[in-house]
Short mmCIF file of C-alpha atoms in Angstrom, two decimals:
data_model
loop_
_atom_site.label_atom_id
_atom_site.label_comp_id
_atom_site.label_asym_id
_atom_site.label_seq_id
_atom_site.Cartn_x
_atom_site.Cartn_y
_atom_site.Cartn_z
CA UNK M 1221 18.32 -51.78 -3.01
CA UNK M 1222 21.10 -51.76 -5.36
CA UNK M 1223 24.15 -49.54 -4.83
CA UNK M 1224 26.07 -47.75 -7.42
CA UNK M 1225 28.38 -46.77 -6.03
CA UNK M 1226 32.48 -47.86 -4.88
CA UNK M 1227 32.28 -47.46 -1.15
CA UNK M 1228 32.51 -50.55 0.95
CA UNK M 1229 29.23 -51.98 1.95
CA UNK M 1230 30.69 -53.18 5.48
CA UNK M 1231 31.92 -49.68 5.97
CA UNK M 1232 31.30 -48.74 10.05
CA UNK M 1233 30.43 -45.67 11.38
CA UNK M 1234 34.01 -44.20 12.56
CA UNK M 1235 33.35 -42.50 16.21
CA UNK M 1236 37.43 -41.85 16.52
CA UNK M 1237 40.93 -41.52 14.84
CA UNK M 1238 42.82 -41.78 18.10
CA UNK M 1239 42.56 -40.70 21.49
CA UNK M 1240 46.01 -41.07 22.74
CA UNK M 1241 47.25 -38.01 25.15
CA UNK M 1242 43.53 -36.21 25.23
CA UNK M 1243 42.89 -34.30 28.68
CA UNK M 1244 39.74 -33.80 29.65
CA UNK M 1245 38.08 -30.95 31.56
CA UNK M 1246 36.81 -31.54 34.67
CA UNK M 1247 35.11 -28.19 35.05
CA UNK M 1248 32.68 -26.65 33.56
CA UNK M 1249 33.71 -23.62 31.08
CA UNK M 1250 31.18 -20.47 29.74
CA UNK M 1251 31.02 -20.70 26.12
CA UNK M 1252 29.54 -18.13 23.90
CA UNK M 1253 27.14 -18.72 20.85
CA UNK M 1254 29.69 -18.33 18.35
CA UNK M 1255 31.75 -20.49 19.96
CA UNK M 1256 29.67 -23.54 20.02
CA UNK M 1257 28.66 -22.57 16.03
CA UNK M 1258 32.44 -23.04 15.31
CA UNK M 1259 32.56 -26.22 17.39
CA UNK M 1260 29.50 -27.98 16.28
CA UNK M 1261 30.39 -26.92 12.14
CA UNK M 1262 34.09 -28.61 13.07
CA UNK M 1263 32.30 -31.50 14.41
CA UNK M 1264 30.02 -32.35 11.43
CA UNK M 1265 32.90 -31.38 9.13
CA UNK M 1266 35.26 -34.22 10.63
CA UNK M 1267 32.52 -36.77 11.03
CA UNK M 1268 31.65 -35.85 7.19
CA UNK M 1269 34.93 -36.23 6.40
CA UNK M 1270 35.62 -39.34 8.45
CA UNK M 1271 32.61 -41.11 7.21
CA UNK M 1272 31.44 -42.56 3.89
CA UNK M 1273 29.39 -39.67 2.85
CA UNK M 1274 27.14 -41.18 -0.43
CA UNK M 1275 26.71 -38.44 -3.69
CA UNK M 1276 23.60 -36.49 -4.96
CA UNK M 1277 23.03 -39.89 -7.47
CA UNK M 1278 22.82 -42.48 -4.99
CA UNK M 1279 19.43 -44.11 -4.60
CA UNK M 1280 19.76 -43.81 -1.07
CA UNK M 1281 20.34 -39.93 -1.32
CA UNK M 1282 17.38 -39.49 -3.88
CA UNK M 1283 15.07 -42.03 -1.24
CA UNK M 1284 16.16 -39.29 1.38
CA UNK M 1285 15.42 -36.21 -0.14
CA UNK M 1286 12.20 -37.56 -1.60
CA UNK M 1287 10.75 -38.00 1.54
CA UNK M 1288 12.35 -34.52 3.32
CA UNK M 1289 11.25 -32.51 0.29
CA UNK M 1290 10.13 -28.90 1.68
CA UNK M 1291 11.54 -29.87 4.67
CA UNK M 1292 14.23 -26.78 5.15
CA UNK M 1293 14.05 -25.53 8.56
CA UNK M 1294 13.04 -26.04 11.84
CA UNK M 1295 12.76 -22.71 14.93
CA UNK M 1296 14.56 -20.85 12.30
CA UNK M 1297 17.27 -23.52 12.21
CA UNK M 1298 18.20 -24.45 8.68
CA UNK M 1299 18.21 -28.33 8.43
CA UNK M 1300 20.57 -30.22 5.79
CA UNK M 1301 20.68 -34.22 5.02
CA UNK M 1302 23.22 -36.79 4.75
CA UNK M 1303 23.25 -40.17 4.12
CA UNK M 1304 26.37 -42.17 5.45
CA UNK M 1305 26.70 -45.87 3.79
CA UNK M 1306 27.57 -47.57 6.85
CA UNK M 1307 26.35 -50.96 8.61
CA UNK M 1308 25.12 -49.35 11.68
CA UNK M 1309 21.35 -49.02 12.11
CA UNK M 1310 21.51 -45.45 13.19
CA UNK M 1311 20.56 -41.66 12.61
CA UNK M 1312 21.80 -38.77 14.39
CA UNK M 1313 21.10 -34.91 14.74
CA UNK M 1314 23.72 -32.49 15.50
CA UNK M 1315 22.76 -28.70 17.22
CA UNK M 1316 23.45 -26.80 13.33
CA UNK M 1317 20.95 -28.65 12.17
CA UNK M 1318 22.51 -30.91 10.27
CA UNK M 1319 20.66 -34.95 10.30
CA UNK M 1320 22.90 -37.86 9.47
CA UNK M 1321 21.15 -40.76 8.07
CA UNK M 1322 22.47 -44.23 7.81
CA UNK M 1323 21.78 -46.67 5.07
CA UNK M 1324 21.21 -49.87 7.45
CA UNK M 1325 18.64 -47.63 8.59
CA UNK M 1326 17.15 -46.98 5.59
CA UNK M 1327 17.03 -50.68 4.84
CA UNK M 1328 14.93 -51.51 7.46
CA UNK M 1329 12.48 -48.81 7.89
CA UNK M 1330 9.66 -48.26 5.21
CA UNK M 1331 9.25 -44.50 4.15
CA UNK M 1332 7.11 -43.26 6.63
CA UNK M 1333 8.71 -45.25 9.44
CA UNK M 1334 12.03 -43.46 8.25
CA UNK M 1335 10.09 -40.29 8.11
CA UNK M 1336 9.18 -40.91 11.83
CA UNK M 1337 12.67 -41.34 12.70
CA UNK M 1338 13.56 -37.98 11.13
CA UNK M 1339 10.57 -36.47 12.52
CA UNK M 1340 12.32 -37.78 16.27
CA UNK M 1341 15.58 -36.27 15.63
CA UNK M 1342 14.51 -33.20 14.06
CA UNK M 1343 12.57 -32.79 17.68
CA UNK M 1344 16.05 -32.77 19.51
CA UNK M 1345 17.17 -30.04 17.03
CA UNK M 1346 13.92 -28.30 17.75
CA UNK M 1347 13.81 -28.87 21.55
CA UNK M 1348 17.56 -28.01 21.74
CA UNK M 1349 18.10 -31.11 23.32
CA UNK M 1350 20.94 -31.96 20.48
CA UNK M 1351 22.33 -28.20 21.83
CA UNK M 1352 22.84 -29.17 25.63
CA UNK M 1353 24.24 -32.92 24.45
CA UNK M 1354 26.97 -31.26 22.44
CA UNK M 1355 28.29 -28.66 25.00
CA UNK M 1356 27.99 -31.34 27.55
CA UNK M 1357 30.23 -33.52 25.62
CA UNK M 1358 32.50 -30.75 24.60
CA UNK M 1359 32.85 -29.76 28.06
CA UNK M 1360 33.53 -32.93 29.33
CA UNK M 1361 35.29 -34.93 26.98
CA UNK M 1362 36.75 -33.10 24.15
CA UNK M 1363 37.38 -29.53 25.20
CA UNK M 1364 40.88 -27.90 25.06
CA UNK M 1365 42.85 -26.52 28.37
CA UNK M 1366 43.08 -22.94 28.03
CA UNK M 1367 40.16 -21.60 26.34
CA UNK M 1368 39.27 -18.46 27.96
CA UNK M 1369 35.90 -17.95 29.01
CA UNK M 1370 36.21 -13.97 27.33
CA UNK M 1371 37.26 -15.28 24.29
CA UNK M 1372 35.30 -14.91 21.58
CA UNK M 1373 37.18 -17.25 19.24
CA UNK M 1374 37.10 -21.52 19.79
CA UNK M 1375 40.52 -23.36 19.86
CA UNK M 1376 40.50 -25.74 17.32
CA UNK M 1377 40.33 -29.47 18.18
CA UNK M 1378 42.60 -31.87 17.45
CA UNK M 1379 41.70 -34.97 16.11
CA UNK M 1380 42.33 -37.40 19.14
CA UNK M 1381 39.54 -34.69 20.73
CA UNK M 1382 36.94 -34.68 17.96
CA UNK M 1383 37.37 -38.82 18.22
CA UNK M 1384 36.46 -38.77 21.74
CA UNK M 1385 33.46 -35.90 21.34
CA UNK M 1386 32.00 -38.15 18.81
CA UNK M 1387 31.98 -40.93 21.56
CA UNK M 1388 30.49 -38.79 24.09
CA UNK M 1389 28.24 -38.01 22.27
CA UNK M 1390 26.88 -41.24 21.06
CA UNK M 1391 26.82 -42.75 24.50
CA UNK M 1392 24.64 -39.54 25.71
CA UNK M 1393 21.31 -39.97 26.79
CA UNK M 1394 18.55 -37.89 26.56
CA UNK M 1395 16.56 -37.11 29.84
CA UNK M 1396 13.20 -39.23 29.76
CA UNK M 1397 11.36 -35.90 29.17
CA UNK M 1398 13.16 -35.19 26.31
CA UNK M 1399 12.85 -38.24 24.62
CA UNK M 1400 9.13 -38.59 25.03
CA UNK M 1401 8.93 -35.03 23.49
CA UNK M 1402 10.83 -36.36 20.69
CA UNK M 1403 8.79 -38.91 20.24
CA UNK M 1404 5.37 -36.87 20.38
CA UNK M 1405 7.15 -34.29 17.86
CA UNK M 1406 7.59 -37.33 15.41
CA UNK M 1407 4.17 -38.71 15.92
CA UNK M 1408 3.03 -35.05 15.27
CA UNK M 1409 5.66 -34.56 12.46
CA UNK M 1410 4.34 -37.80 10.47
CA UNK M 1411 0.65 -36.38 10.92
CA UNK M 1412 1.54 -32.87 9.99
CA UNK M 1413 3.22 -34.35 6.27
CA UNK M 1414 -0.48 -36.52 6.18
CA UNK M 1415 1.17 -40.09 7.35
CA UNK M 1416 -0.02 -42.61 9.75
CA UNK M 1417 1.62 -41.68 13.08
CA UNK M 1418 1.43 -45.93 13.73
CA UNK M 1419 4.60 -45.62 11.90
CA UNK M 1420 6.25 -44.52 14.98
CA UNK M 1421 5.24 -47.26 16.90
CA UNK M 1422 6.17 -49.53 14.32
CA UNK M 1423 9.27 -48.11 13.94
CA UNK M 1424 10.20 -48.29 17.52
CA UNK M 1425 9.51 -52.27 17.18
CA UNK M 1426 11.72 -52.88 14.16
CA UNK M 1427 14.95 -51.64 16.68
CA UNK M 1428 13.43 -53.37 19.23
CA UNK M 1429 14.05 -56.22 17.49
CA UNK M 1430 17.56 -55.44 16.59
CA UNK M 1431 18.59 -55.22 20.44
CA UNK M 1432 21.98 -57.10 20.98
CA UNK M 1433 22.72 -57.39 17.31
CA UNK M 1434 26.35 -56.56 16.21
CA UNK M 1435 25.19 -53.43 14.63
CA UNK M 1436 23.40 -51.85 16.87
CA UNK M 1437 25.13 -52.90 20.06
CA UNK M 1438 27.91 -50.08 19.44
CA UNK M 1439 26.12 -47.63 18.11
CA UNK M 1440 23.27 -46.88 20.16
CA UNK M 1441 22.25 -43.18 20.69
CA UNK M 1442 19.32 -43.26 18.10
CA UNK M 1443 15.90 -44.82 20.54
CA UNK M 1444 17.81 -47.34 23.22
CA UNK M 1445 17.80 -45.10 26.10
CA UNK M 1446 15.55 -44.77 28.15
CA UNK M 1447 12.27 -44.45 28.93
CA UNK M 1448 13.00 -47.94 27.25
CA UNK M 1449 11.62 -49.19 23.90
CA UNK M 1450 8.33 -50.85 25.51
CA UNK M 1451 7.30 -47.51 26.80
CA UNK M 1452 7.54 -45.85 23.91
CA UNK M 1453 5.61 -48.33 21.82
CA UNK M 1454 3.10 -49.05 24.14
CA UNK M 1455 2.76 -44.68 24.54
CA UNK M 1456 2.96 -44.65 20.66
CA UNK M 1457 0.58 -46.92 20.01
CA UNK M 1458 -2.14 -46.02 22.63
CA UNK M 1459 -2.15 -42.14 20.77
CA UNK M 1460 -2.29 -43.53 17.54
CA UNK M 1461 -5.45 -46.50 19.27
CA UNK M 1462 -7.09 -43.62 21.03
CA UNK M 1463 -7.10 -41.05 17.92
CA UNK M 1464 -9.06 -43.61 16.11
CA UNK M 1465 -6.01 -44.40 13.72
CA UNK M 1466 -5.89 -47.41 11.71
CA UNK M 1467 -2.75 -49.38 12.13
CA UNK M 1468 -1.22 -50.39 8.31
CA UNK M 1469 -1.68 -53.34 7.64
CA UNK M 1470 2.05 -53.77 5.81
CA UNK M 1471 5.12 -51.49 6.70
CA UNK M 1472 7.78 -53.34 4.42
CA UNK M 1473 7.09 -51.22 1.14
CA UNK M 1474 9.59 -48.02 0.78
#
């Protein structure tokens, strides 16, 4: 795919600024509703900001919104796309709804594989799995001493805290449960928007296959945890066998 646009095409997906003098919380702390809203819209404001976000134009972007056309909301939850032009083979969904999509991704998925993938991380929105991962994070590795549990306002993080939040929450890990529910929400996501679910499968063996390369070894939140990736395929691919679906026979056109 060509690029037109100025950013670096070795840009990396930046997790941190700094993280010099950060204390963490060892307990746990009751946050309100509005409270996490503020945190998670500073959260995907700084990793906007700290990222290379690409414009409206880019033939990433229009790929993207091509394929999530109609797709607005999810539980009431308004959704909004990103693309960031980074090397990382990644995507991510954060608990406002908002689903980050990177371009290595998009470069080795076809449409409906990338769909899939989408499908998967709009389930953790959906599920409120991507909920509980950010206020564990917050709570452990990113939250300010002396927020008070009456409050009804958030302390603003620093930098140096939103650095190490964005770490915590990459490393997280689903529970098995909730991954396989992601999974079966993308299988039923690509079947709902008339694709072949295979794609899920397939998808699931294009990462596979990416396992201990440099660009997915530090970034690896997106389908590496567990149940691990033969599970999934193999549970993917015995739906799709047992539904009578016919595997495609090419998955490199997008």
């Amino acid at each position: 795919m060509c690029l037109a646009c100025a950013m670096p095409a070795n840009a990396q997906f930046n997790l941190k600024k700094a993280t010099g003098g950060l204390k963490k919380v060892a307990q746990a702390a009751t946050l309100t509703d509005e409270q996490m809203v503020a945190y998670v819209k500073e959260y995907i404001e700084w990793m906007d900001a700290n990222n290379p976000v690409l414009p409206d134009d880019d033939p990433y972007v229009i790929r993207l919104k091509g394929l999530t056309e109609g797709i607005t909301e999810v539980e009431g939850m308004p959704l909004n796309f990103k693309v960031y032009h980074v090397i990382d083979v990644n995507a991510f969904a954060c608990a406002d709804g908002s689903i980050r999509v990177f371009s290595s991704l998009m470069d080795i998925m076809s449409d409906e594989e990338l769909l899939g993938v989408i499908g998967h991380e709009i389930g953790h929105v959906a599920h409120k799995d991507s909920k509980k991962a950010f206020k564990t994070a917050l709570l452990t590795s990113a939250l300010k001493d002396g927020i008070a549990s009456t409050s009804n306002k958030a302390a603003a993080l620093t930098d140096s805290q939103l650095g190490s939040l964005s770490e915590a929450l990459v490393s997280a890990k689903h529970s098995q449960k909730a991954e396989r529910a992601a999974d079966d929400y993308g299988y039923e996501f690509l079947k709902n928007a008339g694709k072949n679910p295979w794609s899920m499968a397939l998808s699931f063996q294009k990462l596979k296959s990416l396992q201990g390369d440099a660009k997915t070894s530090k970034i690896n939140q997106l389908f590496s945890s567990h149940p691990d990736l033969d599970e999934r395929i193999g549970r993917m691919e015995s739906r799709a066998t047992k539904e009578g679906i016919e595997k495609p026979t090419s998955t490199t056109e997008k």
